[in-house]
Amino acid sequence: MTEKEVVVKSDAGVHARPAMMFVREAMKYPCEVFIVKDDVEANGKSIMSVLGLAITSGTRLIVRAAGQDEEDAVDRLVSLIENDFKN
Amino acid sequence: MEKRTIHIRDLTGNESKIDLHLVLVAGKAGVGKEISMGDINRPGLGLAGFFDFFAYDRIQIFGLGETAFMRQLAPDRKGEIFERFFSYSVRCCIFTHNEHPDELFLELANRHQVPTFVTTHRTTRFISLLTHVLEEIFSPMVVNHGTLVDVFGVGVLLMGKSGVGKSECALELVERGHRLVADDMVEIRKIDESLLMGYGSEVIRHHMEIRGLGIINVKDVFGIRSVRNRKRIELVVLLEEWASGKEYDRLGIDENKYSILDMDVPFITVPVRPGRNIPIIIETAALNQRLKKMGVYSARELDNRIQHWMMMEGRKRHD
């Protein structure tokens, strides 16, 4: 299992489009991907699950992955969040 | 995950659907204070001047008796008692029967920042409601990435890997008249030793993502009868891709269990493959679960019948 902490900086928080970008990236990896906010773990490959966390700007998150290519997945997804969900 | 403390303000807007009818009358500055585990105290003895073992860190409930006693206290004695009462770090006071505390009490509550509420409920009723609310707030919680559907009144938690078809199956169930509680993110609380309650996350409540369609609001598309906010979980169904080598249950005589928050829930594995009508299997599983709850076990009964028949046949042959 690999995990990394990241703070969401985009002003609008993680609304539908950023959530879709995240899930789309996460789906590219075979490992399981999770986002953790306040001890609540969401499935990083499910849009509803990610939206359900209601991640606002300034929230501290943990991106967690387990399985094949977990390190690449965490690096890629953390940088996606750090770059305001822009590719 | 288990909550150990809550803020006093959480009592007014709590997650359960119970309204405690609390109106804040003093001590607003203290509503951010924390209280731990949900015990309560009736401060009658303290008001009479006996402060040994005073459980100041619990929620203090003033019923009709306490208010009447306070009313008849002589002014100087009252001042002395109240000063003593508030010298402890009292967390929160609640007056029942819509009885408002007097000016002196309010002033001291404000000065010591002790949130003081008045409720219209009767004392016994209020205590039972409050206990219920606190139990729910303090109950152990876990988030599950399955889909929770009420099928014929049985709470069925569909689990399985992403893409196995949980949402599609839930959609078909909803279309057949069953109710969606939550998709992809189910908060499960153990309310007591025999009750697991599943809730949807508030922000995304009753929404679903169907690949190819995107996000749909089940309540808007299918109407109010297609959703509910919470449901007791009584059956866990794991959907998995049909693995040709794997042995699936063919009899259903043995009961499998799935453990959630240390509680065992009846559990079945349903293999998925193209052309298999999963929703109808789930419906049947839910009905079968209801039968089992009523003490009727189809597989065991058939087995008994067959054994009985064989015994009779055997006897005939011997005669």
GROMACS .gro file of C-alpha atoms in nm:
model
  406
    1MET     CA    1   0.000   0.000   0.000
    2THR     CA    2   0.125   0.345  -0.090
    3GLU     CA    3  -0.021   0.670   0.034
    4LYS     CA    4   0.054   1.040   0.020
    5GLU     CA    5  -0.099   1.347   0.173
    6VAL     CA    6  -0.213   1.639  -0.038
    7VAL     CA    7  -0.404   1.962   0.017
    8VAL     CA    8  -0.670   2.065  -0.233
    9LYS     CA    9  -0.598   2.416  -0.354
   10SER     CA   10  -0.852   2.472  -0.630
   11ASP     CA   11  -1.105   2.733  -0.513
   12ALA     CA   12  -1.416   2.547  -0.618
   13GLY     CA   13  -1.319   2.226  -0.438
   14VAL     CA   14  -1.372   1.885  -0.592
   15HIS     CA   15  -1.699   1.925  -0.779
   16ALA     CA   16  -1.828   1.709  -1.064
   17ARG     CA   17  -1.563   1.783  -1.326
   18PRO     CA   18  -1.253   1.754  -1.106
   19ALA     CA   19  -1.404   1.435  -0.960
   20MET     CA   20  -1.444   1.298  -1.311
   21MET     CA   21  -1.083   1.389  -1.398
   22PHE     CA   22  -0.963   1.211  -1.086
   23VAL     CA   23  -1.170   0.899  -1.144
   24ARG     CA   24  -1.070   0.887  -1.509
   25GLU     CA   25  -0.701   0.894  -1.412
   26ALA     CA   26  -0.754   0.641  -1.133
   27MET     CA   27  -0.924   0.399  -1.374
   28LYS     CA   28  -0.604   0.384  -1.578
   29TYR     CA   29  -0.432   0.192  -1.301
   30PRO     CA   30  -0.506  -0.168  -1.212
   31CYS     CA   31  -0.464  -0.112  -0.837
   32GLU     CA   32  -0.738  -0.009  -0.597
   33VAL     CA   33  -0.743   0.365  -0.533
   34PHE     CA   34  -0.889   0.546  -0.232
   35ILE     CA   35  -0.922   0.904  -0.119
   36VAL     CA   36  -0.938   0.957   0.254
   37LYS     CA   37  -1.085   1.265   0.417
   38ASP     CA   38  -1.133   1.282   0.797
   39ASP     CA   39  -1.094   0.903   0.828
   40VAL     CA   40  -1.368   0.845   0.570
   41GLU     CA   41  -1.237   0.643   0.278
   42ALA     CA   42  -1.391   0.688  -0.067
   43ASN     CA   43  -1.342   0.464  -0.366
   44GLY     CA   44  -1.119   0.664  -0.599
   45LYS     CA   45  -1.264   0.489  -0.903
   46SER     CA   46  -1.622   0.591  -0.832
   47ILE     CA   47  -1.747   0.940  -0.913
   48MET     CA   48  -2.029   0.919  -0.659
   49SER     CA   49  -1.794   0.807  -0.387
   50VAL     CA   50  -1.548   1.091  -0.454
   51LEU     CA   51  -1.829   1.349  -0.475
   52GLY     CA   52  -1.971   1.210  -0.152
   53LEU     CA   53  -1.667   1.331   0.039
   54ALA     CA   54  -1.766   1.690  -0.041
   55ILE     CA   55  -1.403   1.802  -0.064
   56THR     CA   56  -1.372   2.177  -0.027
   57SER     CA   57  -1.076   2.400  -0.101
   58GLY     CA   58  -0.808   2.367   0.166
   59THR     CA   59  -0.904   2.011   0.263
   60ARG     CA   60  -0.620   1.778   0.356
   61LEU     CA   61  -0.657   1.443   0.181
   62ILE     CA   62  -0.474   1.116   0.168
   63VAL     CA   63  -0.448   0.943  -0.167
   64ARG     CA   64  -0.403   0.572  -0.112
   65ALA     CA   65  -0.347   0.287  -0.356
   66ALA     CA   66  -0.299  -0.084  -0.315
   67GLY     CA   67  -0.200  -0.334  -0.582
   68GLN     CA   68  -0.019  -0.325  -0.911
   69ASP     CA   69   0.142   0.011  -1.002
   70GLU     CA   70   0.032   0.164  -0.672
   71GLU     CA   71   0.327   0.403  -0.652
   72ASP     CA   72   0.277   0.541  -1.004
   73ALA     CA   73  -0.094   0.581  -0.934
   74VAL     CA   74  -0.042   0.777  -0.612
   75ASP     CA   75   0.223   1.003  -0.773
   76ARG     CA   76   0.008   1.073  -1.074
   77LEU     CA   77  -0.311   1.139  -0.876
   78VAL     CA   78  -0.142   1.359  -0.618
   79SER     CA   79   0.013   1.570  -0.893
   80LEU     CA   80  -0.328   1.593  -1.060
   81ILE     CA   81  -0.473   1.738  -0.740
   82GLU     CA   82  -0.174   1.969  -0.692
   83ASN     CA   83  -0.214   2.099  -1.047
   84ASP     CA   84  -0.578   2.191  -0.987
   85PHE     CA   85  -0.700   1.894  -1.192
   86LYS     CA   86  -0.545   2.028  -1.511
   87ASN     CA   87  -0.369   1.772  -1.723
   88MET     CA   88  -1.430   0.473   1.326
   89GLU     CA   89  -1.597   0.575   1.647
   90LYS     CA   90  -1.682   0.920   1.769
   91ARG     CA   91  -1.570   0.988   2.124
   92THR     CA   92  -1.689   1.344   2.165
   93ILE     CA   93  -1.940   1.575   2.004
   94HIS     CA   94  -1.988   1.949   2.012
   95ILE     CA   95  -2.286   2.065   2.208
   96ARG     CA   96  -2.420   2.240   1.898
   97ASP     CA   97  -2.452   1.898   1.733
   98LEU     CA   98  -2.743   1.825   1.965
   99THR     CA   99  -2.962   2.078   1.788
  100GLY     CA  100  -2.890   1.966   1.434
  101ASN     CA  101  -2.821   1.598   1.482
  102GLU     CA  102  -2.807   1.336   1.210
  103SER     CA  103  -3.099   1.128   1.325
  104LYS     CA  104  -3.447   1.238   1.240
  105ILE     CA  105  -3.545   1.306   1.601
  106ASP     CA  106  -3.616   1.667   1.693
  107LEU     CA  107  -3.521   1.736   2.053
  108HIS     CA  108  -3.703   2.074   2.037
  109LEU     CA  109  -3.405   2.247   2.194
  110VAL     CA  110  -3.409   2.628   2.223
  111LEU     CA  111  -3.091   2.795   2.341
  112VAL     CA  112  -3.162   3.046   2.619
  113ALA     CA  113  -2.812   3.119   2.753
  114GLY     CA  114  -2.444   3.037   2.720
  115LYS     CA  115  -2.423   3.072   2.344
  116ALA     CA  116  -2.047   3.123   2.366
  117GLY     CA  117  -2.009   2.765   2.487
  118VAL     CA  118  -2.187   2.571   2.212
  119GLY     CA  119  -1.852   2.471   2.064
  120LYS     CA  120  -1.765   2.280   2.383
  121GLU     CA  121  -1.728   1.907   2.362
  122ILE     CA  122  -1.912   1.643   2.554
  123SER     CA  123  -1.806   1.281   2.565
  124MET     CA  124  -2.009   0.962   2.595
  125GLY     CA  125  -2.377   1.009   2.634
  126ASP     CA  126  -2.447   0.994   3.006
  127ILE     CA  127  -2.683   1.237   3.169
  128ASN     CA  128  -2.727   1.370   3.523
  129ARG     CA  129  -3.025   1.502   3.722
  130PRO     CA  130  -2.873   1.774   3.940
  131GLY     CA  131  -3.134   1.756   4.221
  132LEU     CA  132  -2.884   1.660   4.492
  133GLY     CA  133  -2.649   1.939   4.391
  134LEU     CA  134  -2.929   2.194   4.410
  135ALA     CA  135  -2.998   2.072   4.763
  136GLY     CA  136  -2.637   2.148   4.849
  137PHE     CA  137  -2.482   1.802   4.818
  138PHE     CA  138  -2.204   1.825   4.562
  139ASP     CA  139  -2.008   1.506   4.640
  140PHE     CA  140  -1.986   1.288   4.330
  141PHE     CA  141  -2.140   1.570   4.125
  142ALA     CA  142  -2.123   1.448   3.763
  143TYR     CA  143  -2.066   1.797   3.621
  144ASP     CA  144  -1.926   1.666   3.292
  145ARG     CA  145  -2.255   1.508   3.187
  146ILE     CA  146  -2.555   1.677   3.036
  147GLN     CA  147  -2.757   1.823   3.325
  148ILE     CA  148  -3.133   1.770   3.294
  149PHE     CA  149  -3.363   1.992   3.499
  150GLY     CA  150  -3.712   1.845   3.524
  151LEU     CA  151  -4.024   1.986   3.687
  152GLY     CA  152  -3.896   1.885   4.032
  153GLU     CA  153  -3.565   2.066   3.997
  154THR     CA  154  -3.726   2.385   3.863
  155ALA     CA  155  -3.987   2.387   4.140
  156PHE     CA  156  -3.716   2.335   4.402
  157MET     CA  157  -3.508   2.621   4.259
  158ARG     CA  158  -3.811   2.849   4.257
  159GLN     CA  159  -3.875   2.808   4.631
  160LEU     CA  160  -3.512   2.862   4.734
  161ALA     CA  161  -3.449   3.177   4.941
  162PRO     CA  162  -3.262   3.437   4.731
  163ASP     CA  163  -2.932   3.427   4.921
  164ARG     CA  164  -2.931   3.047   4.944
  165LYS     CA  165  -3.013   3.031   4.572
  166GLY     CA  166  -2.717   3.260   4.489
  167GLU     CA  167  -2.486   3.042   4.696
  168ILE     CA  168  -2.605   2.716   4.535
  169PHE     CA  169  -2.591   2.849   4.179
  170GLU     CA  170  -2.240   2.991   4.231
  171ARG     CA  171  -2.131   2.652   4.361
  172PHE     CA  172  -2.305   2.472   4.073
  173PHE     CA  173  -2.134   2.683   3.809
  174SER     CA  174  -1.796   2.667   3.984
  175TYR     CA  175  -1.771   2.317   3.842
  176SER     CA  176  -1.701   2.303   3.473
  177VAL     CA  177  -2.062   2.220   3.385
  178ARG     CA  178  -2.094   2.131   3.015
  179CYS     CA  179  -2.457   2.185   2.931
  180CYS     CA  180  -2.797   2.234   3.103
  181ILE     CA  181  -3.136   2.141   2.962
  182PHE     CA  182  -3.473   2.239   3.113
  183THR     CA  183  -3.772   2.024   3.020
  184HIS     CA  184  -4.148   2.099   3.017
  185ASN     CA  185  -4.070   2.436   2.858
  186GLU     CA  186  -3.973   2.571   3.203
  187HIS     CA  187  -3.741   2.870   3.171
  188PRO     CA  188  -3.469   2.916   3.433
  189ASP     CA  189  -3.470   3.245   3.625
  190GLU     CA  190  -3.260   3.555   3.555
  191LEU     CA  191  -2.984   3.465   3.798
  192PHE     CA  192  -2.936   3.121   3.641
  193LEU     CA  193  -2.927   3.267   3.291
  194GLU     CA  194  -2.676   3.534   3.395
  195LEU     CA  195  -2.444   3.276   3.551
  196ALA     CA  196  -2.481   3.043   3.253
  197ASN     CA  197  -2.381   3.328   3.023
  198ARG     CA  198  -2.089   3.427   3.242
  199HIS     CA  199  -1.958   3.069   3.262
  200GLN     CA  200  -2.042   3.001   2.898
  201VAL     CA  201  -2.257   2.702   2.980
  202PRO     CA  202  -2.503   2.637   2.695
  203THR     CA  203  -2.851   2.623   2.847
  204PHE     CA  204  -3.149   2.494   2.655
  205VAL     CA  205  -3.521   2.470   2.710
  206THR     CA  206  -3.724   2.189   2.555
  207THR     CA  207  -4.099   2.140   2.533
  208HIS     CA  208  -4.064   1.764   2.585
  209ARG     CA  209  -4.154   1.594   2.914
  210THR     CA  210  -3.853   1.480   3.117
  211THR     CA  211  -3.881   1.101   3.075
  212ARG     CA  212  -3.965   1.134   2.709
  213PHE     CA  213  -3.679   1.378   2.658
  214ILE     CA  214  -3.425   1.154   2.829
  215SER     CA  215  -3.525   0.859   2.615
  216LEU     CA  216  -3.504   1.068   2.296
  217LEU     CA  217  -3.170   1.216   2.398
  218THR     CA  218  -3.029   0.872   2.479
  219HIS     CA  219  -3.140   0.752   2.137
  220VAL     CA  220  -2.981   1.049   1.960
  221LEU     CA  221  -2.655   1.015   2.155
  222GLU     CA  222  -2.638   0.641   2.094
  223GLU     CA  223  -2.675   0.702   1.724
  224ILE     CA  224  -2.413   0.977   1.723
  225PHE     CA  225  -2.164   0.773   1.925
  226SER     CA  226  -2.226   0.445   1.744
  227PRO     CA  227  -1.933   0.285   1.560
  228MET     CA  228  -1.935   0.375   1.190
  229VAL     CA  229  -1.774   0.241   0.877
  230VAL     CA  230  -1.800   0.344   0.513
  231ASN     CA  231  -1.871   0.070   0.261
  232HIS     CA  232  -1.836   0.106  -0.114
  233GLY     CA  233  -2.136  -0.105  -0.197
  234THR     CA  234  -2.491  -0.016  -0.295
  235LEU     CA  235  -2.777  -0.038  -0.048
  236VAL     CA  236  -3.127  -0.117  -0.174
  237ASP     CA  237  -3.448  -0.192   0.014
  238VAL     CA  238  -3.589  -0.499  -0.164
  239PHE     CA  239  -3.933  -0.607  -0.039
  240GLY     CA  240  -3.848  -0.447   0.294
  241VAL     CA  241  -3.515  -0.628   0.329
  242GLY     CA  242  -3.205  -0.407   0.333
  243VAL     CA  243  -2.971  -0.563   0.076
  244LEU     CA  244  -2.612  -0.444   0.055
  245LEU     CA  245  -2.471  -0.518  -0.291
  246MET     CA  246  -2.096  -0.549  -0.295
  247GLY     CA  247  -1.838  -0.628  -0.560
  248LYS     CA  248  -1.559  -0.477  -0.763
  249SER     CA  249  -1.613  -0.159  -0.966
  250GLY     CA  250  -1.766  -0.245  -1.298
  251VAL     CA  251  -1.930  -0.571  -1.189
  252GLY     CA  252  -2.271  -0.405  -1.226
  253LYS     CA  253  -2.387  -0.304  -0.878
  254SER     CA  254  -2.535   0.026  -0.992
  255GLU     CA  255  -2.701  -0.128  -1.297
  256CYS     CA  256  -2.850  -0.399  -1.078
  257ALA     CA  257  -2.975  -0.138  -0.829
  258LEU     CA  258  -3.124   0.063  -1.115
  259GLU     CA  259  -3.316  -0.238  -1.239
  260LEU     CA  260  -3.437  -0.307  -0.884
  261VAL     CA  261  -3.555   0.053  -0.851
  262GLU     CA  262  -3.731   0.019  -1.183
  263ARG     CA  263  -3.910  -0.286  -1.046
  264GLY     CA  264  -4.041  -0.082  -0.755
  265HIS     CA  265  -3.772  -0.124  -0.490
  266ARG     CA  266  -3.594   0.158  -0.311
  267LEU     CA  267  -3.244   0.294  -0.333
  268VAL     CA  268  -3.074   0.405  -0.012
  269ALA     CA  269  -2.721   0.476  -0.130
  270ASP     CA  270  -2.491   0.399  -0.419
  271ASP     CA  271  -2.114   0.356  -0.399
  272MET     CA  272  -2.085   0.506  -0.053
  273VAL     CA  273  -2.285   0.361   0.231
  274GLU     CA  274  -2.231   0.480   0.587
  275ILE     CA  275  -2.299   0.191   0.818
  276ARG     CA  276  -2.360   0.244   1.188
  277LYS     CA  277  -2.395  -0.018   1.455
  278ILE     CA  278  -2.681   0.129   1.655
  279ASP     CA  279  -2.684  -0.158   1.901
  280GLU     CA  280  -2.560  -0.515   1.914
  281SER     CA  281  -2.826  -0.640   1.675
  282LEU     CA  282  -2.883  -0.345   1.443
  283LEU     CA  283  -2.673  -0.225   1.152
  284MET     CA  284  -2.817   0.083   0.986
  285GLY     CA  285  -2.707   0.201   0.642
  286TYR     CA  286  -2.727   0.564   0.531
  287GLY     CA  287  -2.642   0.754   0.216
  288SER     CA  288  -2.389   1.032   0.229
  289GLU     CA  289  -2.589   1.352   0.263
  290VAL     CA  290  -2.433   1.546  -0.025
  291ILE     CA  291  -2.481   1.281  -0.293
  292ARG     CA  292  -2.801   1.132  -0.155
  293HIS     CA  293  -3.004   0.932  -0.408
  294HIS     CA  294  -2.772   1.001  -0.698
  295MET     CA  295  -2.620   0.728  -0.904
  296GLU     CA  296  -2.360   0.703  -1.172
  297ILE     CA  297  -2.454   0.476  -1.459
  298ARG     CA  298  -2.180   0.426  -1.710
  299GLY     CA  299  -2.291   0.565  -2.043
  300LEU     CA  300  -2.554   0.791  -1.885
  301GLY     CA  301  -2.354   0.977  -1.625
  302ILE     CA  302  -2.503   1.095  -1.299
  303ILE     CA  303  -2.876   1.056  -1.249
  304ASN     CA  304  -3.095   1.164  -0.961
  305VAL     CA  305  -3.299   0.855  -0.882
  306LYS     CA  306  -3.551   1.051  -0.677
  307ASP     CA  307  -3.625   1.288  -0.965
  308VAL     CA  308  -3.630   1.023  -1.235
  309PHE     CA  309  -3.827   0.754  -1.053
  310GLY     CA  310  -4.008   0.955  -0.790
  311ILE     CA  311  -4.024   0.964  -0.413
  312ARG     CA  312  -4.132   0.602  -0.379
  313SER     CA  313  -3.803   0.487  -0.530
  314VAL     CA  314  -3.581   0.611  -0.248
  315ARG     CA  315  -3.536   0.606   0.125
  316ASN     CA  316  -3.280   0.771   0.354
  317ARG     CA  317  -3.178   0.480   0.570
  318LYS     CA  318  -3.236   0.110   0.602
  319ARG     CA  319  -3.137  -0.171   0.832
  320ILE     CA  320  -2.888  -0.403   0.659
  321GLU     CA  321  -3.012  -0.761   0.665
  322LEU     CA  322  -2.841  -0.929   0.371
  323VAL     CA  323  -2.506  -0.886   0.200
  324VAL     CA  324  -2.482  -0.996  -0.163
  325LEU     CA  325  -2.143  -1.016  -0.327
  326LEU     CA  326  -2.159  -0.991  -0.704
  327GLU     CA  327  -1.859  -1.139  -0.879
  328GLU     CA  328  -1.758  -1.238  -1.228
  329TRP     CA  329  -1.840  -1.603  -1.289
  330ALA     CA  330  -1.518  -1.793  -1.228
  331SER     CA  331  -1.542  -2.128  -1.405
  332GLY     CA  332  -1.331  -2.316  -1.152
  333LYS     CA  333  -1.510  -2.182  -0.845
  334GLU     CA  334  -1.771  -2.380  -0.653
  335TYR     CA  335  -2.085  -2.176  -0.592
  336ASP     CA  336  -2.345  -2.264  -0.332
  337ARG     CA  337  -2.589  -2.509  -0.487
  338LEU     CA  338  -2.796  -2.598  -0.183
  339GLY     CA  339  -2.816  -2.299   0.049
  340ILE     CA  340  -2.837  -2.526   0.352
  341ASP     CA  341  -2.539  -2.367   0.524
  342GLU     CA  342  -2.564  -2.001   0.610
  343ASN     CA  343  -2.266  -1.783   0.532
  344LYS     CA  344  -2.199  -1.465   0.724
  345TYR     CA  345  -2.030  -1.139   0.641
  346SER     CA  346  -1.887  -0.940   0.926
  347ILE     CA  347  -1.953  -0.565   0.945
  348LEU     CA  348  -1.840  -0.384   1.261
  349ASP     CA  349  -1.810  -0.723   1.432
  350MET     CA  350  -2.168  -0.810   1.353
  351ASP     CA  351  -2.252  -1.110   1.135
  352VAL     CA  352  -2.490  -1.049   0.848
  353PRO     CA  353  -2.629  -1.327   0.623
  354PHE     CA  354  -2.415  -1.339   0.312
  355ILE     CA  355  -2.446  -1.485  -0.035
  356THR     CA  356  -2.221  -1.476  -0.340
  357VAL     CA  357  -2.394  -1.439  -0.674
  358PRO     CA  358  -2.190  -1.509  -0.985
  359VAL     CA  359  -2.257  -1.266  -1.268
  360ARG     CA  360  -2.241  -1.354  -1.632
  361PRO     CA  361  -2.405  -1.217  -1.944
  362GLY     CA  362  -2.766  -1.325  -1.975
  363ARG     CA  363  -2.812  -1.388  -1.602
  364ASN     CA  364  -3.091  -1.179  -1.463
  365ILE     CA  365  -2.927  -1.057  -1.144
  366PRO     CA  366  -3.209  -0.832  -1.013
  367ILE     CA  367  -3.454  -1.120  -1.008
  368ILE     CA  368  -3.200  -1.331  -0.821
  369ILE     CA  369  -3.160  -1.048  -0.567
  370GLU     CA  370  -3.539  -1.022  -0.530
  371THR     CA  371  -3.561  -1.394  -0.467
  372ALA     CA  372  -3.271  -1.379  -0.221
  373ALA     CA  373  -3.450  -1.099  -0.031
  374LEU     CA  374  -3.776  -1.296  -0.016
  375ASN     CA  375  -3.588  -1.607   0.092
  376GLN     CA  376  -3.421  -1.400   0.364
  377ARG     CA  377  -3.763  -1.289   0.488
  378LEU     CA  378  -3.874  -1.650   0.499
  379LYS     CA  379  -3.565  -1.746   0.697
  380LYS     CA  380  -3.636  -1.466   0.941
  381MET     CA  381  -3.977  -1.621   0.992
  382GLY     CA  382  -3.814  -1.960   1.048
  383VAL     CA  383  -3.877  -2.112   0.705
  384TYR     CA  384  -3.566  -2.256   0.541
  385SER     CA  385  -3.644  -2.377   0.188
  386ALA     CA  386  -3.331  -2.586   0.141
  387ARG     CA  387  -3.347  -2.749   0.484
  388GLU     CA  388  -3.717  -2.823   0.445
  389LEU     CA  389  -3.670  -2.985   0.108
  390ASP     CA  390  -3.390  -3.193   0.256
  391ASN     CA  391  -3.613  -3.298   0.547
  392ARG     CA  392  -3.888  -3.391   0.305
  393ILE     CA  393  -3.656  -3.599   0.094
  394GLN     CA  394  -3.514  -3.776   0.399
  395HIS     CA  395  -3.865  -3.843   0.528
  396TRP     CA  396  -3.974  -3.976   0.189
  397MET     CA  397  -3.671  -4.201   0.167
  398MET     CA  398  -3.736  -4.331   0.515
  399MET     CA  399  -4.097  -4.415   0.427
  400GLU     CA  400  -3.988  -4.582   0.104
  401GLY     CA  401  -3.732  -4.784   0.293
  402ARG     CA  402  -3.994  -4.896   0.543
  403LYS     CA  403  -4.234  -5.000   0.263
  404ARG     CA  404  -3.963  -5.212   0.113
  405HIS     CA  405  -3.898  -5.388   0.442
  406ASP     CA  406  -4.267  -5.460   0.505
   0.00000   0.00000   0.00000
